[in-house]
CSV table of C-alpha atoms in Angstrom, one decimal:
chain,number,residue,atom,x,y,z
V,1,UNK,CA,20.7,20.0,-28.9
V,2,UNK,CA,22.3,22.0,-25.6
V,3,UNK,CA,20.6,21.6,-22.2
V,4,UNK,CA,20.5,24.8,-20.0
V,5,UNK,CA,21.7,23.8,-16.4
V,6,UNK,CA,19.4,24.7,-13.6
V,7,UNK,CA,21.8,23.9,-11.0
V,8,UNK,CA,25.2,25.4,-10.5
V,9,UNK,CA,27.4,22.3,-11.3
V,10,UNK,CA,30.2,23.1,-9.1
V,11,UNK,CA,28.2,23.6,-6.0
V,12,UNK,CA,26.3,20.2,-6.8
V,13,UNK,CA,29.2,18.1,-6.7
V,14,UNK,CA,31.8,19.9,-4.3
V,15,UNK,CA,32.7,17.5,-1.3
V,16,UNK,CA,32.0,18.3,2.0
V,17,UNK,CA,31.3,16.4,5.6
V,18,UNK,CA,28.0,14.6,5.6
V,19,UNK,CA,25.9,14.1,8.8
V,20,UNK,CA,23.5,11.3,9.9
V,21,UNK,CA,20.7,10.5,7.7
V,22,UNK,CA,17.8,10.9,10.6
V,23,UNK,CA,19.4,13.5,13.0
V,24,UNK,CA,18.6,17.2,13.0
V,25,UNK,CA,20.6,19.1,10.7
V,26,UNK,CA,21.7,23.0,10.9
V,27,UNK,CA,21.5,25.5,8.0
V,28,UNK,CA,23.4,28.5,8.6
V,29,UNK,CA,22.5,28.4,12.4
V,30,UNK,CA,18.7,28.0,12.1
V,31,UNK,CA,17.1,24.8,12.4
V,32,UNK,CA,16.0,23.1,9.3
V,33,UNK,CA,12.2,22.1,9.6
V,34,UNK,CA,11.5,18.6,8.4
V,35,UNK,CA,8.0,17.9,7.0
V,36,UNK,CA,6.1,15.4,9.0
V,37,UNK,CA,5.8,12.0,8.0
V,38,UNK,CA,1.9,10.6,8.3
V,39,UNK,CA,2.1,7.0,7.3
V,40,UNK,CA,0.8,3.8,9.1
V,41,UNK,CA,3.0,0.9,10.4
V,42,UNK,CA,2.6,-1.7,7.8
V,43,UNK,CA,5.0,-4.3,9.8
V,44,UNK,CA,6.7,-4.3,13.1
V,45,UNK,CA,10.1,-4.9,12.3
V,46,UNK,CA,11.8,-3.3,15.1
V,47,UNK,CA,15.6,-2.4,15.9
V,48,UNK,CA,17.8,-0.3,13.8
V,49,UNK,CA,18.8,-0.2,9.7
V,50,UNK,CA,22.4,1.0,9.9
V,51,UNK,CA,23.9,2.5,6.7
V,52,UNK,CA,27.5,3.2,6.5
V,53,UNK,CA,29.3,4.8,3.7
V,54,UNK,CA,32.9,5.9,2.6
V,55,UNK,CA,31.2,8.9,0.5
V,56,UNK,CA,31.4,12.5,1.4
V,57,UNK,CA,29.4,13.7,-1.6
V,58,UNK,CA,26.8,15.8,-1.0
V,59,UNK,CA,25.0,13.5,-3.5
V,60,UNK,CA,25.2,10.4,-1.0
V,61,UNK,CA,23.4,7.6,0.9
V,62,UNK,CA,23.6,10.5,3.9
V,63,UNK,CA,21.4,13.9,3.8
V,64,UNK,CA,23.7,16.6,4.5
V,65,UNK,CA,23.2,20.0,5.9
V,66,UNK,CA,22.3,22.3,2.9
V,67,UNK,CA,18.8,22.9,1.4
V,68,UNK,CA,19.2,20.5,-1.7
V,69,UNK,CA,16.3,19.2,-2.3
V,70,UNK,CA,17.4,15.6,-3.4
V,71,UNK,CA,19.3,15.1,0.3
V,72,UNK,CA,15.5,16.3,1.6
V,73,UNK,CA,13.9,13.7,-0.1
V,74,UNK,CA,16.3,11.1,1.3
V,75,UNK,CA,15.9,12.2,4.6
V,76,UNK,CA,12.3,12.2,4.4
V,77,UNK,CA,12.4,8.5,2.9
V,78,UNK,CA,14.6,6.9,5.8
V,79,UNK,CA,12.1,8.9,8.1
V,80,UNK,CA,9.0,7.3,6.0
V,81,UNK,CA,10.7,3.9,6.3
V,82,UNK,CA,11.5,4.0,9.9
V,83,UNK,CA,7.8,4.7,10.3
V,84,UNK,CA,5.9,2.2,8.3
V,85,UNK,CA,8.3,-0.8,9.7
V,86,UNK,CA,8.7,0.7,13.3
V,87,UNK,CA,12.7,0.7,13.1
V,88,UNK,CA,15.1,3.5,13.1
V,89,UNK,CA,16.7,3.7,9.6
V,90,UNK,CA,20.2,5.9,9.7
V,91,UNK,CA,23.1,6.8,7.7
V,92,UNK,CA,26.6,8.2,8.4
V,93,UNK,CA,29.8,8.3,6.6
V,94,UNK,CA,32.7,6.5,8.2
V,95,UNK,CA,36.3,6.0,6.7
V,96,UNK,CA,36.5,2.9,4.6
V,97,UNK,CA,39.1,1.2,6.8
V,98,UNK,CA,36.7,1.6,10.1
V,99,UNK,CA,34.2,0.1,8.0
V,100,UNK,CA,36.0,-3.0,6.8
V,101,UNK,CA,37.6,-3.9,10.2
V,102,UNK,CA,34.1,-3.2,12.1
V,103,UNK,CA,32.5,-5.8,10.0
V,104,UNK,CA,35.3,-8.4,10.2
V,105,UNK,CA,34.7,-7.6,13.9
V,106,UNK,CA,31.1,-8.0,14.1
V,107,UNK,CA,30.8,-10.8,11.6
V,108,UNK,CA,33.3,-12.7,14.1
V,109,UNK,CA,31.0,-11.8,17.2
V,110,UNK,CA,28.1,-12.7,15.4
V,111,UNK,CA,26.9,-9.2,15.7
V,112,UNK,CA,25.9,-6.7,13.4
V,113,UNK,CA,27.7,-3.4,13.0
V,114,UNK,CA,25.9,-2.3,10.0
V,115,UNK,CA,23.4,-3.6,7.6
V,116,UNK,CA,24.3,-1.6,4.4
V,117,UNK,CA,27.3,-0.3,3.4
V,118,UNK,CA,29.0,1.3,0.7
V,119,UNK,CA,32.5,0.9,-0.9
V,120,UNK,CA,34.7,0.3,-4.1
V,121,UNK,CA,33.9,-3.0,-5.5
V,122,UNK,CA,37.5,-4.1,-4.4
V,123,UNK,CA,36.4,-3.5,-0.9
V,124,UNK,CA,33.8,-5.4,-1.0
V,125,UNK,CA,35.4,-8.4,-3.2
V,126,UNK,CA,37.8,-8.3,-0.1
V,127,UNK,CA,35.0,-8.7,2.3
V,128,UNK,CA,33.3,-11.3,0.2
V,129,UNK,CA,36.7,-13.4,0.7
V,130,UNK,CA,36.5,-12.9,4.2
V,131,UNK,CA,33.1,-14.1,4.5
V,132,UNK,CA,31.6,-10.9,6.2
V,133,UNK,CA,28.9,-10.2,3.6
V,134,UNK,CA,25.2,-11.8,2.8
V,135,UNK,CA,24.2,-12.7,-0.8
V,136,UNK,CA,21.7,-10.5,-2.5
V,137,UNK,CA,19.9,-13.9,-3.5
V,138,UNK,CA,19.8,-14.8,0.5
V,139,UNK,CA,17.6,-11.8,1.3
V,140,UNK,CA,13.7,-12.7,1.3
V,141,UNK,CA,11.7,-10.6,-1.2
V,142,UNK,CA,14.7,-8.8,-3.3
V,143,UNK,CA,14.8,-10.1,-6.8
V,144,UNK,CA,18.7,-8.9,-7.9
V,145,UNK,CA,17.7,-9.2,-11.6
V,146,UNK,CA,15.6,-6.4,-11.4
V,147,UNK,CA,17.0,-3.2,-12.9
V,148,UNK,CA,16.2,-1.5,-9.3
V,149,UNK,CA,19.7,-3.0,-7.9
V,150,UNK,CA,21.7,-2.1,-11.2
V,151,UNK,CA,22.8,-3.0,-14.7
V,152,UNK,CA,23.9,-6.3,-16.1
V,153,UNK,CA,27.6,-5.1,-16.0
V,154,UNK,CA,27.3,-3.9,-12.7
V,155,UNK,CA,26.0,-7.3,-11.1
V,156,UNK,CA,28.4,-9.4,-13.4
V,157,UNK,CA,31.2,-7.2,-12.0
V,158,UNK,CA,30.0,-8.4,-8.2
V,159,UNK,CA,28.8,-11.7,-8.7
V,160,UNK,CA,31.9,-14.1,-7.5
V,161,UNK,CA,33.0,-17.6,-7.3
V,162,UNK,CA,29.6,-19.2,-5.7
V,163,UNK,CA,27.6,-17.6,-8.5
V,164,UNK,CA,26.3,-15.0,-6.0
V,165,UNK,CA,25.9,-11.3,-6.1
V,166,UNK,CA,27.4,-9.6,-3.5
V,167,UNK,CA,27.3,-6.0,-4.5
V,168,UNK,CA,24.5,-3.7,-6.4
V,169,UNK,CA,23.7,-0.4,-6.7
V,170,UNK,CA,20.4,1.8,-6.0
V,171,UNK,CA,19.4,2.8,-9.5
V,172,UNK,CA,16.7,4.8,-8.9
V,173,UNK,CA,18.0,7.5,-7.0
V,174,UNK,CA,20.7,9.0,-9.3
V,175,UNK,CA,22.8,9.1,-5.7
V,176,UNK,CA,25.5,8.4,-5.4
V,177,UNK,CA,26.0,8.9,-9.0
V,178,UNK,CA,26.9,5.9,-11.1
V,179,UNK,CA,30.5,5.4,-11.9
V,180,UNK,CA,31.8,3.9,-15.5
V,181,UNK,CA,35.3,3.3,-17.0
V,182,UNK,CA,36.7,3.8,-20.4
V,183,UNK,CA,34.8,7.1,-21.4
V,184,UNK,CA,36.9,9.6,-23.5
V,185,UNK,CA,36.5,13.0,-22.7
V,186,UNK,CA,36.9,15.7,-25.4
V,187,UNK,CA,37.5,19.7,-25.6
V,188,UNK,CA,34.7,20.6,-28.2
V,189,UNK,CA,35.9,24.1,-28.2
V,190,UNK,CA,39.4,23.3,-29.1
V,191,UNK,CA,39.0,21.1,-31.7
V,192,UNK,CA,36.4,23.4,-33.5
V,193,UNK,CA,38.8,26.3,-33.0
V,194,UNK,CA,41.5,24.4,-34.9
V,195,UNK,CA,38.8,23.0,-37.7
V,196,UNK,CA,38.9,19.6,-36.6
V,197,UNK,CA,36.0,17.3,-36.9
V,198,UNK,CA,34.2,16.6,-33.5
V,199,UNK,CA,33.9,12.9,-32.4
V,200,UNK,CA,30.2,12.7,-32.1
V,201,UNK,CA,29.7,13.2,-36.0
V,202,UNK,CA,31.6,10.1,-36.6
V,203,UNK,CA,29.8,8.5,-33.8
V,204,UNK,CA,26.1,9.2,-35.3
V,205,UNK,CA,26.9,7.9,-38.5
V,206,UNK,CA,28.5,4.8,-37.2
V,207,UNK,CA,32.5,5.7,-37.9
V,208,UNK,CA,33.7,6.4,-34.5
V,209,UNK,CA,36.3,4.0,-34.6
V,210,UNK,CA,40.3,4.0,-34.2
V,211,UNK,CA,41.2,5.4,-37.7
V,212,UNK,CA,38.9,8.3,-36.6
V,213,UNK,CA,40.1,9.3,-33.8
V,214,UNK,CA,44.0,8.9,-35.3
V,215,UNK,CA,42.8,11.1,-37.8
V,216,UNK,CA,41.5,13.7,-35.2
V,217,UNK,CA,44.7,13.5,-33.3
V,218,UNK,CA,47.0,14.1,-36.2
V,219,UNK,CA,44.9,17.1,-37.1
V,220,UNK,CA,45.0,18.6,-33.8
V,221,UNK,CA,48.7,17.9,-33.2
V,222,UNK,CA,49.5,19.6,-36.8
V,223,UNK,CA,47.4,22.2,-37.2
V,224,UNK,CA,47.3,24.6,-34.0
V,225,UNK,CA,46.3,28.3,-34.6
V,226,UNK,CA,47.8,29.5,-31.4
V,227,UNK,CA,51.2,29.5,-29.8
V,228,UNK,CA,50.9,26.6,-27.4
V,229,UNK,CA,51.3,23.5,-28.8
V,230,UNK,CA,48.3,21.0,-28.3
V,231,UNK,CA,48.5,17.0,-28.8
V,232,UNK,CA,46.1,14.6,-29.3
V,233,UNK,CA,46.4,13.1,-25.6
V,234,UNK,CA,48.8,12.5,-23.0
V,235,UNK,CA,51.5,9.6,-23.3
V,236,UNK,CA,50.6,6.9,-21.3
V,237,UNK,CA,53.0,5.6,-18.6
V,238,UNK,CA,52.7,2.9,-15.6
V,239,UNK,CA,50.9,5.6,-13.5
V,240,UNK,CA,48.8,6.7,-16.0
V,241,UNK,CA,47.3,3.5,-18.1
V,242,UNK,CA,44.3,4.3,-18.9
V,243,UNK,CA,44.9,5.0,-22.5
V,244,UNK,CA,46.4,1.5,-22.8
V,245,UNK,CA,43.7,-0.2,-21.0
V,246,UNK,CA,40.7,1.5,-23.2
V,247,UNK,CA,42.5,0.7,-26.3
V,248,UNK,CA,42.6,-3.1,-25.7
V,249,UNK,CA,39.1,-3.4,-24.3
V,250,UNK,CA,38.0,-1.0,-27.3
V,251,UNK,CA,39.4,-4.1,-29.6
V,252,UNK,CA,37.7,-7.1,-27.8
V,253,UNK,CA,40.8,-7.6,-25.8
V,254,UNK,CA,40.2,-8.9,-22.0
V,255,UNK,CA,41.8,-9.1,-18.7
V,256,UNK,CA,40.3,-12.5,-17.7
V,257,UNK,CA,38.5,-15.1,-19.9
V,258,UNK,CA,36.6,-18.5,-18.8
V,259,UNK,CA,38.0,-21.9,-20.1
V,260,UNK,CA,36.2,-25.1,-21.4
V,261,UNK,CA,35.4,-25.9,-17.2
V,262,UNK,CA,34.4,-22.2,-16.6
V,263,UNK,CA,37.5,-20.8,-15.0
V,264,UNK,CA,38.9,-17.7,-15.2
V,265,UNK,CA,42.7,-17.5,-17.2
V,266,UNK,CA,44.7,-14.9,-18.7
V,267,UNK,CA,42.8,-13.2,-21.4
V,268,UNK,CA,45.3,-11.1,-22.6
V,269,UNK,CA,47.1,-13.8,-24.7
V,270,UNK,CA,45.2,-13.1,-27.9
V,271,UNK,CA,45.8,-11.1,-31.3
V,272,UNK,CA,43.4,-8.5,-30.0
V,273,UNK,CA,45.5,-7.4,-27.1
V,274,UNK,CA,48.5,-7.4,-29.1
V,275,UNK,CA,46.6,-5.6,-32.0
V,276,UNK,CA,45.9,-2.7,-29.7
V,277,UNK,CA,49.4,-2.5,-27.9
V,278,UNK,CA,50.6,-2.0,-31.2
V,279,UNK,CA,48.2,0.7,-32.4
V,280,UNK,CA,49.1,2.7,-29.0
V,281,UNK,CA,52.9,2.1,-30.0
V,282,UNK,CA,52.4,3.5,-33.4
V,283,UNK,CA,50.2,6.8,-31.8
V,284,UNK,CA,53.1,7.5,-29.6
V,285,UNK,CA,56.3,6.6,-31.4
V,286,UNK,CA,55.2,7.3,-35.5
V,287,UNK,CA,52.7,9.8,-35.4
V,288,UNK,CA,53.7,11.4,-32.1
V,289,UNK,CA,50.6,12.5,-31.1
V,290,UNK,CA,50.8,12.5,-27.3
V,291,UNK,CA,51.6,15.4,-25.0
V,292,UNK,CA,55.0,14.7,-22.6
V,293,UNK,CA,54.3,17.0,-19.7
V,294,UNK,CA,57.7,18.3,-17.8
V,295,UNK,CA,56.1,17.3,-14.7
V,296,UNK,CA,55.0,14.3,-15.5
V,297,UNK,CA,56.4,12.5,-12.0
V,298,UNK,CA,55.6,15.4,-9.8
V,299,UNK,CA,52.1,16.3,-9.8
V,300,UNK,CA,49.2,14.3,-9.0
V,301,UNK,CA,46.1,14.2,-11.8
V,302,UNK,CA,48.7,15.6,-14.3
V,303,UNK,CA,46.4,14.0,-17.1
V,304,UNK,CA,43.4,15.8,-16.3
V,305,UNK,CA,45.6,18.9,-15.8
V,306,UNK,CA,47.1,18.5,-19.3
V,307,UNK,CA,43.4,18.3,-20.5
V,308,UNK,CA,42.2,21.4,-18.9
V,309,UNK,CA,45.0,23.3,-19.4
V,310,UNK,CA,44.5,22.5,-23.1
V,311,UNK,CA,47.8,20.8,-24.2
V,312,UNK,CA,45.5,17.8,-25.3
V,313,UNK,CA,42.5,17.8,-26.9
V,314,UNK,CA,41.3,14.1,-25.3
V,315,UNK,CA,41.3,12.8,-21.7
V,316,UNK,CA,40.9,8.9,-21.3
V,317,UNK,CA,39.2,8.6,-17.6
V,318,UNK,CA,36.2,7.2,-15.8
V,319,UNK,CA,33.0,9.1,-15.6
V,320,UNK,CA,33.7,10.4,-12.4
V,321,UNK,CA,35.9,13.1,-14.0
V,322,UNK,CA,33.2,14.3,-15.3
V,323,UNK,CA,30.7,14.7,-12.5
V,324,UNK,CA,33.3,16.0,-10.2
V,325,UNK,CA,32.8,19.7,-9.6
V,326,UNK,CA,36.2,20.8,-8.2
V,327,UNK,CA,37.9,23.9,-9.5
V,328,UNK,CA,40.6,22.5,-11.5
V,329,UNK,CA,38.4,19.5,-13.3
V,330,UNK,CA,37.0,19.7,-16.6
V,331,UNK,CA,33.6,20.3,-15.9
V,332,UNK,CA,34.3,23.3,-14.2
V,333,UNK,CA,37.1,24.5,-16.1
V,334,UNK,CA,36.3,23.9,-19.9
V,335,UNK,CA,32.3,24.9,-19.4
V,336,UNK,CA,30.1,23.9,-22.4
V,337,UNK,CA,33.0,23.0,-24.5
V,338,UNK,CA,33.7,19.7,-22.2
V,339,UNK,CA,32.2,16.8,-23.9
V,340,UNK,CA,32.5,12.9,-23.6
V,341,UNK,CA,31.7,9.9,-25.8
V,342,UNK,CA,32.9,5.9,-25.5
V,343,UNK,CA,36.4,5.3,-26.6
V,344,UNK,CA,36.3,4.5,-30.3
V,345,UNK,CA,36.0,0.9,-31.6
V,346,UNK,CA,39.0,-1.1,-32.4
V,347,UNK,CA,39.1,-3.2,-35.8
V,348,UNK,CA,38.2,-6.6,-33.8
V,349,UNK,CA,35.5,-5.1,-31.5
V,350,UNK,CA,32.3,-7.1,-31.5
V,351,UNK,CA,30.3,-5.9,-28.2
V,352,UNK,CA,27.6,-3.0,-27.6
V,353,UNK,CA,30.0,-0.6,-25.9
V,354,UNK,CA,33.7,-0.2,-25.3
V,355,UNK,CA,33.0,0.9,-21.5
V,356,UNK,CA,33.5,-1.2,-18.8
V,357,UNK,CA,32.7,-1.7,-15.1
V,358,UNK,CA,36.0,-1.4,-12.8
V,359,UNK,CA,37.5,-2.3,-9.1
V,360,UNK,CA,37.4,1.1,-8.0
V,361,UNK,CA,33.4,1.7,-9.0
V,362,UNK,CA,31.5,1.8,-5.8
V,363,UNK,CA,28.6,-0.5,-5.0
V,364,UNK,CA,26.5,-1.4,-1.9
V,365,UNK,CA,27.0,-4.5,-0.2
V,366,UNK,CA,24.5,-6.2,2.8
V,367,UNK,CA,26.8,-7.3,6.0
V,368,UNK,CA,27.1,-10.8,7.2
V,369,UNK,CA,24.6,-9.6,10.2
V,370,UNK,CA,21.8,-8.5,8.2
V,371,UNK,CA,18.8,-10.3,8.7
V,372,UNK,CA,17.7,-11.7,5.6
V,373,UNK,CA,14.9,-13.1,6.6
V,374,UNK,CA,13.3,-10.1,8.0
V,375,UNK,CA,15.0,-6.8,6.8
V,376,UNK,CA,14.6,-7.2,3.0
V,377,UNK,CA,11.5,-5.3,3.2
V,378,UNK,CA,13.1,-2.6,4.5
V,379,UNK,CA,15.7,-2.6,2.1
V,380,UNK,CA,13.3,-2.6,-0.9
V,381,UNK,CA,11.1,0.1,0.7
V,382,UNK,CA,14.2,2.4,1.3
V,383,UNK,CA,15.2,2.1,-2.5
V,384,UNK,CA,12.3,2.7,-4.4
V,385,UNK,CA,11.9,5.8,-6.3
V,386,UNK,CA,12.1,8.9,-4.0
V,387,UNK,CA,8.6,10.8,-3.5
V,388,UNK,CA,7.3,12.2,-6.3
V,389,UNK,CA,9.5,10.4,-8.6
V,390,UNK,CA,9.1,7.0,-11.2
V,391,UNK,CA,11.7,4.9,-12.1
V,392,UNK,CA,12.9,7.2,-14.7
V,393,UNK,CA,13.4,10.3,-12.9
V,394,UNK,CA,16.8,10.0,-12.2
V,395,UNK,CA,17.7,10.3,-15.7
V,396,UNK,CA,15.9,13.5,-15.8
V,397,UNK,CA,17.7,14.6,-12.8
V,398,UNK,CA,20.9,14.0,-14.1
V,399,UNK,CA,20.1,15.3,-17.9
V,400,UNK,CA,19.1,18.7,-16.0
V,401,UNK,CA,22.0,19.2,-13.6
V,402,UNK,CA,25.3,17.3,-15.0
V,403,UNK,CA,25.1,17.3,-18.8
V,404,UNK,CA,25.3,20.5,-21.2
V,405,UNK,CA,24.1,18.2,-24.0
V,406,UNK,CA,21.0,16.0,-24.3
V,407,UNK,CA,23.0,13.7,-26.8
V,408,UNK,CA,25.9,13.1,-24.2
V,409,UNK,CA,23.3,12.2,-21.1
V,410,UNK,CA,21.5,9.7,-23.6
V,411,UNK,CA,25.0,8.2,-24.3
V,412,UNK,CA,25.9,7.9,-20.4
V,413,UNK,CA,22.5,6.0,-20.0
V,414,UNK,CA,23.4,3.7,-23.1
V,415,UNK,CA,26.8,3.0,-21.9
V,416,UNK,CA,25.5,2.3,-18.3
V,417,UNK,CA,23.0,-0.2,-19.9
V,418,UNK,CA,25.6,-2.0,-22.0
V,419,UNK,CA,29.0,-1.8,-19.9
V,420,UNK,CA,30.5,-5.0,-18.7
V,421,UNK,CA,32.5,-5.8,-16.1
V,422,UNK,CA,36.9,-5.8,-16.6
V,423,UNK,CA,37.3,-8.5,-13.6
V,424,UNK,CA,39.7,-6.7,-12.2
V,425,UNK,CA,38.5,-7.4,-8.9
V,426,UNK,CA,40.0,-10.7,-9.2
V,427,UNK,CA,43.4,-9.4,-10.4
V,428,UNK,CA,44.2,-6.4,-7.7
V,429,UNK,CA,47.7,-8.1,-7.0
V,430,UNK,CA,49.1,-7.8,-10.6
V,431,UNK,CA,47.8,-4.4,-11.6
V,432,UNK,CA,51.1,-2.6,-11.3
V,433,UNK,CA,52.8,-5.6,-13.0
V,434,UNK,CA,50.3,-5.4,-15.9
V,435,UNK,CA,50.9,-1.6,-16.2
V,436,UNK,CA,54.8,-2.0,-16.6
V,437,UNK,CA,54.5,-4.7,-19.3
V,438,UNK,CA,51.9,-2.5,-21.3
V,439,UNK,CA,54.3,0.6,-21.2
V,440,UNK,CA,57.1,-1.3,-22.4
V,441,UNK,CA,55.5,-2.4,-25.5
V,442,UNK,CA,54.2,1.6,-25.8
V,443,UNK,CA,58.0,2.8,-25.4
V,444,UNK,CA,59.3,0.3,-27.7
V,445,UNK,CA,61.2,-2.0,-25.4
V,446,UNK,CA,59.7,-5.0,-26.1
V,447,UNK,CA,57.3,-6.5,-28.7
V,448,UNK,CA,53.3,-7.0,-28.1
V,449,UNK,CA,54.1,-10.9,-28.4
V,450,UNK,CA,56.7,-10.9,-25.9
V,451,UNK,CA,54.4,-8.7,-23.8
V,452,UNK,CA,51.4,-10.9,-23.8
V,453,UNK,CA,53.4,-13.8,-22.9
V,454,UNK,CA,55.1,-12.5,-19.9
V,455,UNK,CA,51.5,-11.5,-18.8
V,456,UNK,CA,49.8,-15.3,-19.2
V,457,UNK,CA,51.7,-16.9,-16.0
V,458,UNK,CA,51.5,-13.5,-14.0
V,459,UNK,CA,47.5,-13.6,-14.3
V,460,UNK,CA,47.3,-17.5,-14.0
V,461,UNK,CA,49.3,-17.8,-11.5
V,462,UNK,CA,47.1,-15.3,-9.2
V,463,UNK,CA,44.2,-17.0,-10.0
V,464,UNK,CA,44.9,-20.5,-9.0
């Protein structure tokens, strides 16, 4: 059922500078009148609760200078919690390198640069290795198993070698919007215009798999009714390897797996990975359903541009592409023809969803200087549902403002709940090598078996 958008999608997600969470804001030169906070002090925690984020999105932890209702709710929450615990809650946007450097410096001096930071999973993992973070399990009154702090796959991603969790989410706010990878975007209008089946029809009857996807790609590539050629998807390359990784995970392949001793080892050395690589090779070389842009090496985001310019019917990416409202991105260009679905299941897939969380997804983390014995109560209070909302309201907000179709929104919520970690934070230094090897199979330069044999010592060597 199609939804009517109550908010202009582009303006909702355009990136802009944000200001301090509790400082005075200006809007069009006029002072913003903030509603007064009338609460009694519950506990005298004192001091400051400092939040630092690299994100400059309007829907972030930092209330900006607009009249956006949700940002106003966040600003009110910070002032409310400040009054309840006699402390000063503030949030600010800081370059990511500055956050990382200052956290390390403060930890060395036994000081506190920030209590809470928002960074990518990869950055948080590096901070964990440096000993600059506090584990969620060490915070008094914080139950990390609560869905308030994220879904299981997200916490799996951020639980490291000592078994403790160092990154989490603020589920009930829907801001910043939660990201997940291995999403397949499609142009419904383009498919319909060429009398090609719609992926969601297969999904509804339980047959959304590689065969269905291949059938659609072949139909759209062969049955183009206008002068511009259309293909299934853009050819995967070392710079744009998302389709290859999606195929591997959609067939039950994985970057890492645990051995009998509970130690991570290379997970690519199996038939599932080889089967996926051979399938991609067949799509590229035999079926020839891939678009090869002439500007492949000279233009950024050429995979997205190929999709919005309607040279391709499908785009594999993360959900960030679907939420970002820049003028050249699918959300703005394709309007209600813009749809999404999880990547189709491979022959050997046994999980709940083919989507996963990856190293680029953003998380919250607590600094080493965080007072885990006393400030947990402040942290808990900040990330309760915003005023006038409950634990399900974040879904209503996203349904109304970021999805054209009810079924797409529900699929997103299911994916968030069921997605797992791809363990990419543990193998950052091998990512480019992995992609080069995979592309060699896609282009027919090596066999899938040769590829996985090359990968095993690379990945295993990094982990030792």
